[in-house]
Tab-separated table of C-alpha atoms in Angstrom:
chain	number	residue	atom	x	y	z
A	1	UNK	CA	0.000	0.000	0.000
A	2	UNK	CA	1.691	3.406	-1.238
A	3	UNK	CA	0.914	6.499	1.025
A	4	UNK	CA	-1.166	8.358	-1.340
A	5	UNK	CA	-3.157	5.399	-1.691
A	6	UNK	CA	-3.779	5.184	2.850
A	7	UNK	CA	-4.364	8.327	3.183
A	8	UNK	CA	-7.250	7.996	-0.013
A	9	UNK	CA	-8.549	4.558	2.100
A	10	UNK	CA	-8.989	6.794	5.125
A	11	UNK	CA	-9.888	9.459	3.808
A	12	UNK	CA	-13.095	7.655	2.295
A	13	UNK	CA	-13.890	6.521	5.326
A	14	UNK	CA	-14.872	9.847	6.467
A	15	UNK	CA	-18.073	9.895	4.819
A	16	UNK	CA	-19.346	7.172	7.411
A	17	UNK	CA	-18.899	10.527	9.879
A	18	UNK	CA	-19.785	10.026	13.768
A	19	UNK	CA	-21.004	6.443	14.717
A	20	UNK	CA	-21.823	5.883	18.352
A	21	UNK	CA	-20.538	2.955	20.043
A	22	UNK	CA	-17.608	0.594	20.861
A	23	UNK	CA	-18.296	-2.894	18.842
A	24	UNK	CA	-16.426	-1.845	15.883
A	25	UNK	CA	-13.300	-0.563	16.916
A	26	UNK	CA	-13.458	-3.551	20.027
A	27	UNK	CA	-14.176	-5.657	17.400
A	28	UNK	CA	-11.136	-4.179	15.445
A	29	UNK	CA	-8.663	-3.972	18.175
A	30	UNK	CA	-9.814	-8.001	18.914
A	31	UNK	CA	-8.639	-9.224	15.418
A	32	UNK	CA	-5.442	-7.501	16.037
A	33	UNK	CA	-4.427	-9.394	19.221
A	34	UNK	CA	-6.064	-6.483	21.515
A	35	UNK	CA	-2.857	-4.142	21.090
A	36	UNK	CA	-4.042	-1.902	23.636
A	37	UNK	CA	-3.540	-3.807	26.309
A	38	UNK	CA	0.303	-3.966	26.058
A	39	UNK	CA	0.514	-0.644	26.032
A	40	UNK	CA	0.634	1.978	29.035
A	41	UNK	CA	-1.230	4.858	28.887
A	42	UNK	CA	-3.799	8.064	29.585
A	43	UNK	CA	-6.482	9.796	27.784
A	44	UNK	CA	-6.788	13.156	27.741
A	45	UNK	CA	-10.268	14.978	27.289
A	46	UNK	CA	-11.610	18.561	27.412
A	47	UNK	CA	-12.717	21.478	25.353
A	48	UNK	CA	-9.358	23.047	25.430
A	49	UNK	CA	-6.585	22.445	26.338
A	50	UNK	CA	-5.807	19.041	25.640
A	51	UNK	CA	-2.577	19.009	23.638
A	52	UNK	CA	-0.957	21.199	25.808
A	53	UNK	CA	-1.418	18.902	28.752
A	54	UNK	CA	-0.011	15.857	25.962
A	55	UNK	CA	2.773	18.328	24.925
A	56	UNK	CA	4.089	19.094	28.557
A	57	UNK	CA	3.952	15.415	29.739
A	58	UNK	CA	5.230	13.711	26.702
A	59	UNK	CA	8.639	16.144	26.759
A	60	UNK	CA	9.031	15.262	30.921
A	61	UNK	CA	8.850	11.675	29.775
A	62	UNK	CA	11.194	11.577	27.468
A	63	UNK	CA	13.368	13.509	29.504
A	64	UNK	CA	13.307	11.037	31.869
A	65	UNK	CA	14.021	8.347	29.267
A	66	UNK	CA	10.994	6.748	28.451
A	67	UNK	CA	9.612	6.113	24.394
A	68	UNK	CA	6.084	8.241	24.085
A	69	UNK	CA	3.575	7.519	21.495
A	70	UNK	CA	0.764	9.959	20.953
A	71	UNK	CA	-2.192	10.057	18.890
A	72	UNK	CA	-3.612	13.069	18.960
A	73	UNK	CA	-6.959	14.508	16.942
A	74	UNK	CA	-7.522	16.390	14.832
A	75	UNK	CA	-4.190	16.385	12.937
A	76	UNK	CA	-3.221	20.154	11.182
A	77	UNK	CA	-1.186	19.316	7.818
A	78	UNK	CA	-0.624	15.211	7.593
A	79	UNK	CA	-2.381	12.083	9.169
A	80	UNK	CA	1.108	10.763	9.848
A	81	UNK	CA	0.794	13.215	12.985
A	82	UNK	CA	-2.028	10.665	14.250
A	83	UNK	CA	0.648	8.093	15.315
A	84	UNK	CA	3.806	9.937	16.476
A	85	UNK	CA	6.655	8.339	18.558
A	86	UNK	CA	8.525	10.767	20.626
A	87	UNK	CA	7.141	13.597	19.220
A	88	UNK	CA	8.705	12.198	15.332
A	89	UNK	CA	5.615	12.065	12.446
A	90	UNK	CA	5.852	8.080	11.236
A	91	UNK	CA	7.206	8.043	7.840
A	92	UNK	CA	4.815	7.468	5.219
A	93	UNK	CA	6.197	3.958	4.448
A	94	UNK	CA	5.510	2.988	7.966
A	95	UNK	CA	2.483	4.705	7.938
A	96	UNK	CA	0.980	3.124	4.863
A	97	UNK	CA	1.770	-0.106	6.360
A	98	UNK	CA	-0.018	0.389	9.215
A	99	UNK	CA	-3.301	1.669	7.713
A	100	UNK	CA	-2.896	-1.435	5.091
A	101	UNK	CA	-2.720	-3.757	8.557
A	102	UNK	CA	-6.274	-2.784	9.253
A	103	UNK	CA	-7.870	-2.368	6.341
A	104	UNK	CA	-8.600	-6.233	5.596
A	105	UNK	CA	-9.643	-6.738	9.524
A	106	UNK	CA	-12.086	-3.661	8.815
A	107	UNK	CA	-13.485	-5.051	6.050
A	108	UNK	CA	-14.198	-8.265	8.004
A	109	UNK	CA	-15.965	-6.049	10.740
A	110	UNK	CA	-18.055	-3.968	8.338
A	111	UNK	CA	-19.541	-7.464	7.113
A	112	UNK	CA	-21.056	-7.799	10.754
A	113	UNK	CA	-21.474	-4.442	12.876
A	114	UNK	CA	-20.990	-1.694	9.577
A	115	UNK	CA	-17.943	-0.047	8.342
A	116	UNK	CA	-15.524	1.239	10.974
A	117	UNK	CA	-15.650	4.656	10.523
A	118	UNK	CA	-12.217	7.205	10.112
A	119	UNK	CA	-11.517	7.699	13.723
A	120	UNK	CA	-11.613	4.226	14.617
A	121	UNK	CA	-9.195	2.783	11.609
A	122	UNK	CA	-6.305	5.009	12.928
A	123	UNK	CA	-6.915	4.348	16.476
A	124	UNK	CA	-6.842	0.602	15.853
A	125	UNK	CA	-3.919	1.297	13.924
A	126	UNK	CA	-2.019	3.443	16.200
A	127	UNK	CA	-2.851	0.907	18.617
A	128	UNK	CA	-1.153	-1.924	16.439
A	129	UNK	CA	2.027	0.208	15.274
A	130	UNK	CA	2.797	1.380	18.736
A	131	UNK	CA	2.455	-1.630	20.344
A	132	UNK	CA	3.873	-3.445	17.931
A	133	UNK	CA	7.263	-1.411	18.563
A	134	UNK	CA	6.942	-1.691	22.544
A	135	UNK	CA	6.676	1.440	23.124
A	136	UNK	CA	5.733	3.106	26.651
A	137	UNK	CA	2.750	4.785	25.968
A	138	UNK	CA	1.586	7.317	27.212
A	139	UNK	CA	-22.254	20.732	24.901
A	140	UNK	CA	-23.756	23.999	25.553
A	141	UNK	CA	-23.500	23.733	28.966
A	142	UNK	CA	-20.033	23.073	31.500
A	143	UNK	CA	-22.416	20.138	33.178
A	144	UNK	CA	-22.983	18.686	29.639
A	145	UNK	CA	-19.624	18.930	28.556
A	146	UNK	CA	-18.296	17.580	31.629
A	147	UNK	CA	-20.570	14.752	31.610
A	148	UNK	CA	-19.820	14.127	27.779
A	149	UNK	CA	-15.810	14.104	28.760
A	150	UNK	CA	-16.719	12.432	31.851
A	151	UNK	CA	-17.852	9.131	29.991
A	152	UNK	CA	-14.075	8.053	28.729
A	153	UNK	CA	-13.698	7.215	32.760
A	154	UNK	CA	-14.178	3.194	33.152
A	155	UNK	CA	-14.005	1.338	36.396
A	156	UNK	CA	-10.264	0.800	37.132
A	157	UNK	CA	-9.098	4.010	35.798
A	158	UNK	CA	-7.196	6.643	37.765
A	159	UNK	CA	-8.588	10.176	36.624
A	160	UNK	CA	-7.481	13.592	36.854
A	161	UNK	CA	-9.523	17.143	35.840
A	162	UNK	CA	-8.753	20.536	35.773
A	163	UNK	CA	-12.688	21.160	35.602
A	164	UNK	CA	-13.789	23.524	37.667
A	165	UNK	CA	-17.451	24.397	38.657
A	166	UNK	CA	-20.743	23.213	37.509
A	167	UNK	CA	-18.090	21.008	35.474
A	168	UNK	CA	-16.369	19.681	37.604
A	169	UNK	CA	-19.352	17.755	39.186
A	170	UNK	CA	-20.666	14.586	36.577
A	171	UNK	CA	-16.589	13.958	36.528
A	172	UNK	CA	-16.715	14.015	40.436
A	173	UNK	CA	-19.950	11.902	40.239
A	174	UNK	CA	-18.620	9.382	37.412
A	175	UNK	CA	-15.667	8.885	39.800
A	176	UNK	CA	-17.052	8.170	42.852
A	177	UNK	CA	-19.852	6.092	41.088
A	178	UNK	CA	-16.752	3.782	39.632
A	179	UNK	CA	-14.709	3.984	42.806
A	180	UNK	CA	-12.105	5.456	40.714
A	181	UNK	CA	-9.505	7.802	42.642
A	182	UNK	CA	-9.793	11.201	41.190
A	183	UNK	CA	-6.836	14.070	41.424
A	184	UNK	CA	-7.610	17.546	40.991
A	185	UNK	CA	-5.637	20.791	39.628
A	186	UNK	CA	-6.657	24.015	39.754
A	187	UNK	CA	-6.835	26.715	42.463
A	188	UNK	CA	-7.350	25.328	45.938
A	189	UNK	CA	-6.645	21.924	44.715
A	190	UNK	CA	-3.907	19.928	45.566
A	191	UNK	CA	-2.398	20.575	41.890
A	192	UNK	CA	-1.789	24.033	41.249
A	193	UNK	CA	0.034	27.116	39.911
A	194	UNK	CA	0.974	30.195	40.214
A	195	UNK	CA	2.333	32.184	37.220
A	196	UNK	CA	5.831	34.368	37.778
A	197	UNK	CA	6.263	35.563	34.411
A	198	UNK	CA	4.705	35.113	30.905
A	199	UNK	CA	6.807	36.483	27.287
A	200	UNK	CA	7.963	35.025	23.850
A	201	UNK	CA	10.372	32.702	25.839
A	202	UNK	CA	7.437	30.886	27.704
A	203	UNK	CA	6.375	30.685	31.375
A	204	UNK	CA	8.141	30.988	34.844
A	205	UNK	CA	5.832	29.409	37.361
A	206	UNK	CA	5.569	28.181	40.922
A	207	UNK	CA	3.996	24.945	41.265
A	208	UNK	CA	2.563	22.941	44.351
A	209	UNK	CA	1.877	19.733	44.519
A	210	UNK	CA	0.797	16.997	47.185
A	211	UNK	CA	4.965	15.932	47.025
A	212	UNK	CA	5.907	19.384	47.448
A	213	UNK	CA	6.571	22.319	45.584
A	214	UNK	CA	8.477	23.338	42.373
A	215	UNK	CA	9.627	26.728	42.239
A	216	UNK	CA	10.472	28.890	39.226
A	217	UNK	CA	9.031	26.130	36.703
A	218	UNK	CA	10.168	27.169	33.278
A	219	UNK	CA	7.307	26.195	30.656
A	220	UNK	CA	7.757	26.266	26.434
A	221	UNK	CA	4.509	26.785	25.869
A	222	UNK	CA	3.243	30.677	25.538
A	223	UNK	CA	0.259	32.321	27.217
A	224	UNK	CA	-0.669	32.579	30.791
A	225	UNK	CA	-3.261	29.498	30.780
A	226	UNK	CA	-0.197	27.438	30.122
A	227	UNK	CA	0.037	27.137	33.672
A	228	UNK	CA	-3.373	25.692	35.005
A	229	UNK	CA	-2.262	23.267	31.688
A	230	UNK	CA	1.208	22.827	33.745
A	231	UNK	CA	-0.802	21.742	37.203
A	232	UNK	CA	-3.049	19.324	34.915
A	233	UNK	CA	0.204	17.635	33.511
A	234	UNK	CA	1.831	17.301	36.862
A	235	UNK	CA	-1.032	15.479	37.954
A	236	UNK	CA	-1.346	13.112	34.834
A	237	UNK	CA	2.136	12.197	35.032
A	238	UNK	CA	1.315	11.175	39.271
A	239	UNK	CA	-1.315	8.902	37.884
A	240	UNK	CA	0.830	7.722	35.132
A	241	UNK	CA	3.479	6.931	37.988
A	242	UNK	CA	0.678	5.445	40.407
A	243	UNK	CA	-0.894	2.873	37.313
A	244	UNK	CA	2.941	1.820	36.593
A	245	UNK	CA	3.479	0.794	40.042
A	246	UNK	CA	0.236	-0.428	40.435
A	247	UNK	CA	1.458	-2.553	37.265
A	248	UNK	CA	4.757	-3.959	38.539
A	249	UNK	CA	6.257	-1.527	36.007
A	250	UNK	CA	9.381	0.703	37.684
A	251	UNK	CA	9.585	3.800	36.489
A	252	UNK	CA	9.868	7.712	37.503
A	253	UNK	CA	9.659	10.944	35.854
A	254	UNK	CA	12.018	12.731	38.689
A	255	UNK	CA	12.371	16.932	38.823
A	256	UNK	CA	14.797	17.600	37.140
A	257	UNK	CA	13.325	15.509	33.633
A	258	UNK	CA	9.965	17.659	34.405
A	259	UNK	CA	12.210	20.785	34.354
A	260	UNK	CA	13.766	19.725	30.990
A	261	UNK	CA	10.645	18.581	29.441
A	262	UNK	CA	8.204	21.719	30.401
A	263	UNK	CA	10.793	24.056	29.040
A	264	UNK	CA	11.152	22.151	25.521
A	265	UNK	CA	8.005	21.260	25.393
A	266	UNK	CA	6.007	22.791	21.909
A	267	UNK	CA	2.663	22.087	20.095
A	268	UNK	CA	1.989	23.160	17.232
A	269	UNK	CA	-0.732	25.321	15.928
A	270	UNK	CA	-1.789	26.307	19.665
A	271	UNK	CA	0.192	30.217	20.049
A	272	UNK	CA	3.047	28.495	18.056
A	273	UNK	CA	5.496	31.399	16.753
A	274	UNK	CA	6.960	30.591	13.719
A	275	UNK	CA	9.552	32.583	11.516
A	276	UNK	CA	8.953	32.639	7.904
A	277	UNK	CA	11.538	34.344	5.268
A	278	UNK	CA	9.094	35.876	3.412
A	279	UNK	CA	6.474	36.447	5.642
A	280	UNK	CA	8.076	37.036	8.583
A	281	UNK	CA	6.760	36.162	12.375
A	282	UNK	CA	3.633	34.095	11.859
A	283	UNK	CA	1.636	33.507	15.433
A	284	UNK	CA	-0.888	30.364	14.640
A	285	UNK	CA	-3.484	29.026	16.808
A	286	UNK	CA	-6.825	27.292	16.566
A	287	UNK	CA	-9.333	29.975	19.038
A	288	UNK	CA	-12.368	28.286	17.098
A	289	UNK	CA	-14.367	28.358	20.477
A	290	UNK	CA	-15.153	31.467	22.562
A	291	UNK	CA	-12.888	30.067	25.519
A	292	UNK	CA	-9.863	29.212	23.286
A	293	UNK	CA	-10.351	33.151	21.994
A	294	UNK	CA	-9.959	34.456	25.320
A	295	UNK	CA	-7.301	32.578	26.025
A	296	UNK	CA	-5.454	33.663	22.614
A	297	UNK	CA	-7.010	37.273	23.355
A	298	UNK	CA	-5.261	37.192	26.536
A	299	UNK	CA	-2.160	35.774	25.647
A	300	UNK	CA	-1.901	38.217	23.127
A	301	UNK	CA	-2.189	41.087	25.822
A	302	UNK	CA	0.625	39.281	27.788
A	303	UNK	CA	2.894	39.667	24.610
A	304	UNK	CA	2.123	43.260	24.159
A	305	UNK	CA	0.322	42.801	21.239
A	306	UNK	CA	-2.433	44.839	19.585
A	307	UNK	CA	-3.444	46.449	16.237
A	308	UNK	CA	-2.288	42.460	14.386
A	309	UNK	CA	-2.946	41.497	11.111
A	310	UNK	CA	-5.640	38.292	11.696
A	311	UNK	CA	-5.967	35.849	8.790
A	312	UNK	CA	-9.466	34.426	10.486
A	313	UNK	CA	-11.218	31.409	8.776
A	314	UNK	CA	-14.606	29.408	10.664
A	315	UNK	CA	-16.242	26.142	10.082
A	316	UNK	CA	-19.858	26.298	9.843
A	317	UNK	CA	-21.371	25.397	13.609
A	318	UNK	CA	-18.545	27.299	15.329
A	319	UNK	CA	-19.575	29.847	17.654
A	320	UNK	CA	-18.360	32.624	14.955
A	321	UNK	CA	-19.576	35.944	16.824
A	322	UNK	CA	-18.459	35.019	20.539
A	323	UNK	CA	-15.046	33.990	19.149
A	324	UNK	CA	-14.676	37.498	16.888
A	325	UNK	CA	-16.075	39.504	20.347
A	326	UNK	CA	-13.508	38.227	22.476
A	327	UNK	CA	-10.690	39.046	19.776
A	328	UNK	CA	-12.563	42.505	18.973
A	329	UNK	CA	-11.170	44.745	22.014
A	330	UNK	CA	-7.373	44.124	20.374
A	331	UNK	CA	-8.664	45.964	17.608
A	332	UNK	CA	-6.699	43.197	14.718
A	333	UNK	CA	-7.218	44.212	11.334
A	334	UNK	CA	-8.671	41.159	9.846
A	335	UNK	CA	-8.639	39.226	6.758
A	336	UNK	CA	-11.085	36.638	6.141
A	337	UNK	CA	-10.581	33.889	4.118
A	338	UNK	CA	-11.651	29.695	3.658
A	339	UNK	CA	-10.253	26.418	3.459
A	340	UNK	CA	-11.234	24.433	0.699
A	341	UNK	CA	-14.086	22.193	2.783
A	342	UNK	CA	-17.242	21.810	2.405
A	343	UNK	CA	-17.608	22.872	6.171
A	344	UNK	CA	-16.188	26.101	5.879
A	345	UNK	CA	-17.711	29.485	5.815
A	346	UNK	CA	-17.549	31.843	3.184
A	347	UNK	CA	-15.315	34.975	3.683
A	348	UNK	CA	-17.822	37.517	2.958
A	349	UNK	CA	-20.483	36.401	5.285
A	350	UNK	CA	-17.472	36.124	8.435
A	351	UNK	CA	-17.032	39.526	7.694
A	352	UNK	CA	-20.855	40.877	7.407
A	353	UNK	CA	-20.427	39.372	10.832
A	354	UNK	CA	-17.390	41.376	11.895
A	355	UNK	CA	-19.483	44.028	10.732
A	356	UNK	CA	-21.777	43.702	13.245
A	357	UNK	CA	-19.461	43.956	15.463
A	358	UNK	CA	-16.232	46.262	14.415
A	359	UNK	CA	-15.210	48.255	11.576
A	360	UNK	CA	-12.577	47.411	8.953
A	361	UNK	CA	-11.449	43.786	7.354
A	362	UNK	CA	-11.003	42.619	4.029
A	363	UNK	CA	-11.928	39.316	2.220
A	364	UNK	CA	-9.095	36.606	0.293
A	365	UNK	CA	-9.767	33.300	-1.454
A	366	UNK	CA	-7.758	31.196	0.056
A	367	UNK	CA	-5.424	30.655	3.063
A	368	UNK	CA	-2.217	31.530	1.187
A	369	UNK	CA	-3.529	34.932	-0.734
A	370	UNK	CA	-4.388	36.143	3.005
A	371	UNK	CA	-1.269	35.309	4.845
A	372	UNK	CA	0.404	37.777	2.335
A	373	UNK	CA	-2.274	40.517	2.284
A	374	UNK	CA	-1.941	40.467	6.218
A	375	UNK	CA	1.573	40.351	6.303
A	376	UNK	CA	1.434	43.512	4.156
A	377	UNK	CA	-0.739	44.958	6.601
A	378	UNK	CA	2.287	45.081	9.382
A	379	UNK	CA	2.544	48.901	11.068
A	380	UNK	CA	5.722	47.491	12.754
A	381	UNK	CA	8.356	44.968	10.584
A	382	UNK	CA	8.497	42.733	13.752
A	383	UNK	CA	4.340	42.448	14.209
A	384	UNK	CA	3.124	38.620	13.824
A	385	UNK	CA	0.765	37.783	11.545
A	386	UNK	CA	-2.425	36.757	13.838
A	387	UNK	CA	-3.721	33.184	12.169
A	388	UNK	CA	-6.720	32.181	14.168
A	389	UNK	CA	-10.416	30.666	14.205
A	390	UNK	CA	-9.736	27.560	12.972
A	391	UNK	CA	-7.911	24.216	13.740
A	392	UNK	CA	-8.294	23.881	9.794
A	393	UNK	CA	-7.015	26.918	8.080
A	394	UNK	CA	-3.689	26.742	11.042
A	395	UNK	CA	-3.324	23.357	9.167
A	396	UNK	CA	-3.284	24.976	5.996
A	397	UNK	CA	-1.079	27.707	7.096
A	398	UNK	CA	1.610	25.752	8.880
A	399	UNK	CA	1.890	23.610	5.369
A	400	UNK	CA	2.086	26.779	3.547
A	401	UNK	CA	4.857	27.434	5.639
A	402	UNK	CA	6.706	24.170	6.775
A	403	UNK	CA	5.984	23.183	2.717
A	404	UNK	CA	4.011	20.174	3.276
A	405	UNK	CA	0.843	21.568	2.114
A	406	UNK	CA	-1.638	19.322	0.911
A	407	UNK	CA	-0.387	15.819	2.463
């Protein structure tokens, strides 16, 4: 199986969309020997930030010398980033092959429960490659949403939350209907953290934890929120520790691999600065919900940075307004543009809708035509482009960029 030819295979699979349910992909996983359960391993649920929490603990793990698959979703440029190993895209040999493992063993499934749908061929297929190279593994309403996340918690589990609030509570419930020990971050908690400094070069923060304290915590990642994400991680690599030992498996993440790993750790498209030659600093991330633009809006206030070119692209069910409102009081000067999906809205009705609530913008066809007419826009030569509203067009963009548009 070539890699054009997976990535078609998978691809086509996406028009089976959203099927409720685990037969298939236990089905799936059972005709491949069940790789799952050689492997060791959390997952990680929320509205936001959930790769930063992956980001932070997969660098203090390898620090500390373990091997770290992740599989996270949705990818930005390439499936390959679906199954990573320490960080490292598989190559697209090794990634064919693995799709073409599963294919056959879906087919066999369709026949009997219906076609496994995209999401569960590269999970089953993750699965398989990462076990098969040994590897340590790693609503409309905060009630529904909680309870919604709440339901990947199984009896046996060890959890851990940064919810807060009405949130919080179906997670608390879940837990304590499952007997399943629950550690919390956030302020008050037993996880938390308290932020020193925020600038480009990251985070300085002081953490506290039920083991004690770590002072003047140096953090990659940019924006202020980075540290509740920091008091999440601490916690996830505890329970990580805990289910090892729990598993007759010997290993520790000590302080100084968590120092090492927080400060290298990176994740792209979420406030990810990158440098282009000819378009100079580009600034990508995702904000396509009203809480990831206050977070970016934020940030952004942090940096010292106002007046921004925005390349700004939706997909249709997005909560378009709230997300433009919360970026509004930075005054950006906007350019609206689309990615070539179905799902995505049309340039000139996101900016009717900017209309309604600021002056200015202009409209471009297509991802690349806007990064230049923003970076044109600059009032100062060191200004970053802005590239924001969805987890799509950053996809786009960073291929623009890194040249791997289109895979």
């Amino acid at each position: 199986l070539t890699y054009t030819a997976a990535v078609a295979a998978v691809r086509s699979r996406g028009r089976f969309g959203i099927s409720l349910g685990l037969q298939r992909i236990e089905a799936l996983l059972a005709e491949l020997g069940n790789p799952q359960l050689q492997l060791h391993g959390a997952l990680v649920a929320g509205t936001n930030g959930k790769g930063s929490v992956v980001a932070l603990a997969r660098s203090a793990l390898r620090e500390a010398g373990l091997r770290v698959g992740t599989m996270p979703k949705p990818h930005l440029v390439s499936y390959r980033e679906r199954i990573a190993i320490d960080g490292e895209l598989l190559p697209r040999e090794r990634f064919a092959a693995a799709i073409g493992r599963v294919l056959p063993v879906a087919d066999d499934v369709a026949a009997s429960l219906g076609p496994p749908t995209e999401f569960e061929v590269l999970t089953a297929a993750a699965f398989a490659e990462l076990a098969g190279e040994h590897l340590d593994l790693v609503g409309p309403t905060l009630a529904l949403i909680g309870a919604e996340k709440a339901g990947i918690i199984k009896a046996g589990n060890l959890a851990v939350t940064g919810a807060a609030g009405r949130g919080v509570v179906p997670i608390r419930d879940r837990c304590a209907a499952l007997e399943v020990p629950l550690r919390r971050a956030g302020p008050r908690q037993p996880y938390r953290a308290a932020l020193l400094h925020s600038g480009w070069d990251g985070l300085v923060v002081d953490v506290v934890t039920p083991q004690g304290g770590l002072a003047d915590l140096r953090i990659g990642l940019l924006g202020g929120h980075q540290a509740a994400n920091a008091a999440v991680a601490l916690a996830l690599l505890d329970a990580l520790r805990e289910d090892a030992a729990r598993r007759g498996v010997g290993w520790q993440v000590d302080e100084a691999a968590i120092r090492r790993g927080f400060a290298a750790a990176r994740w792209p498209g979420r406030l990810e600065l990158l440098q282009d030659q000819a378009q100079g600093r580009i600034l990508l991330d995702g904000a396509h919900n009203p809480a990831g633009a206050r977070a970016l809006a934020k940030a952004l206030l942090e940096l010292g940075v106002r007046r921004f070119p925005l390349v700004f692209g939706a997909m249709r069910g997005k909560r378009v307004t709230a997300v433009m409102r919360a970026l509004a009081p930075l005054e950006p000067r906007p350019v609206f543009t689309r990615v070539p999906d179905a799902g995505a809205i049309e340039p000139d009705s996101l900016l009717r809708t900017w209309h309604r609530i600021a002056d200015g913008g202009v409209t471009s066809a297509t991802p690349r035509d806007a990064l230049a007419a923003a970076a044109a826009m600059r009032v100062l030569p060191d200004q970053p482009v802005v590239v924001a509203g969805s987890l799509y067009l950053v996809g786009a963009v960073r291929g623009i960029l890194s040249g791997e548009e289109g895979e």
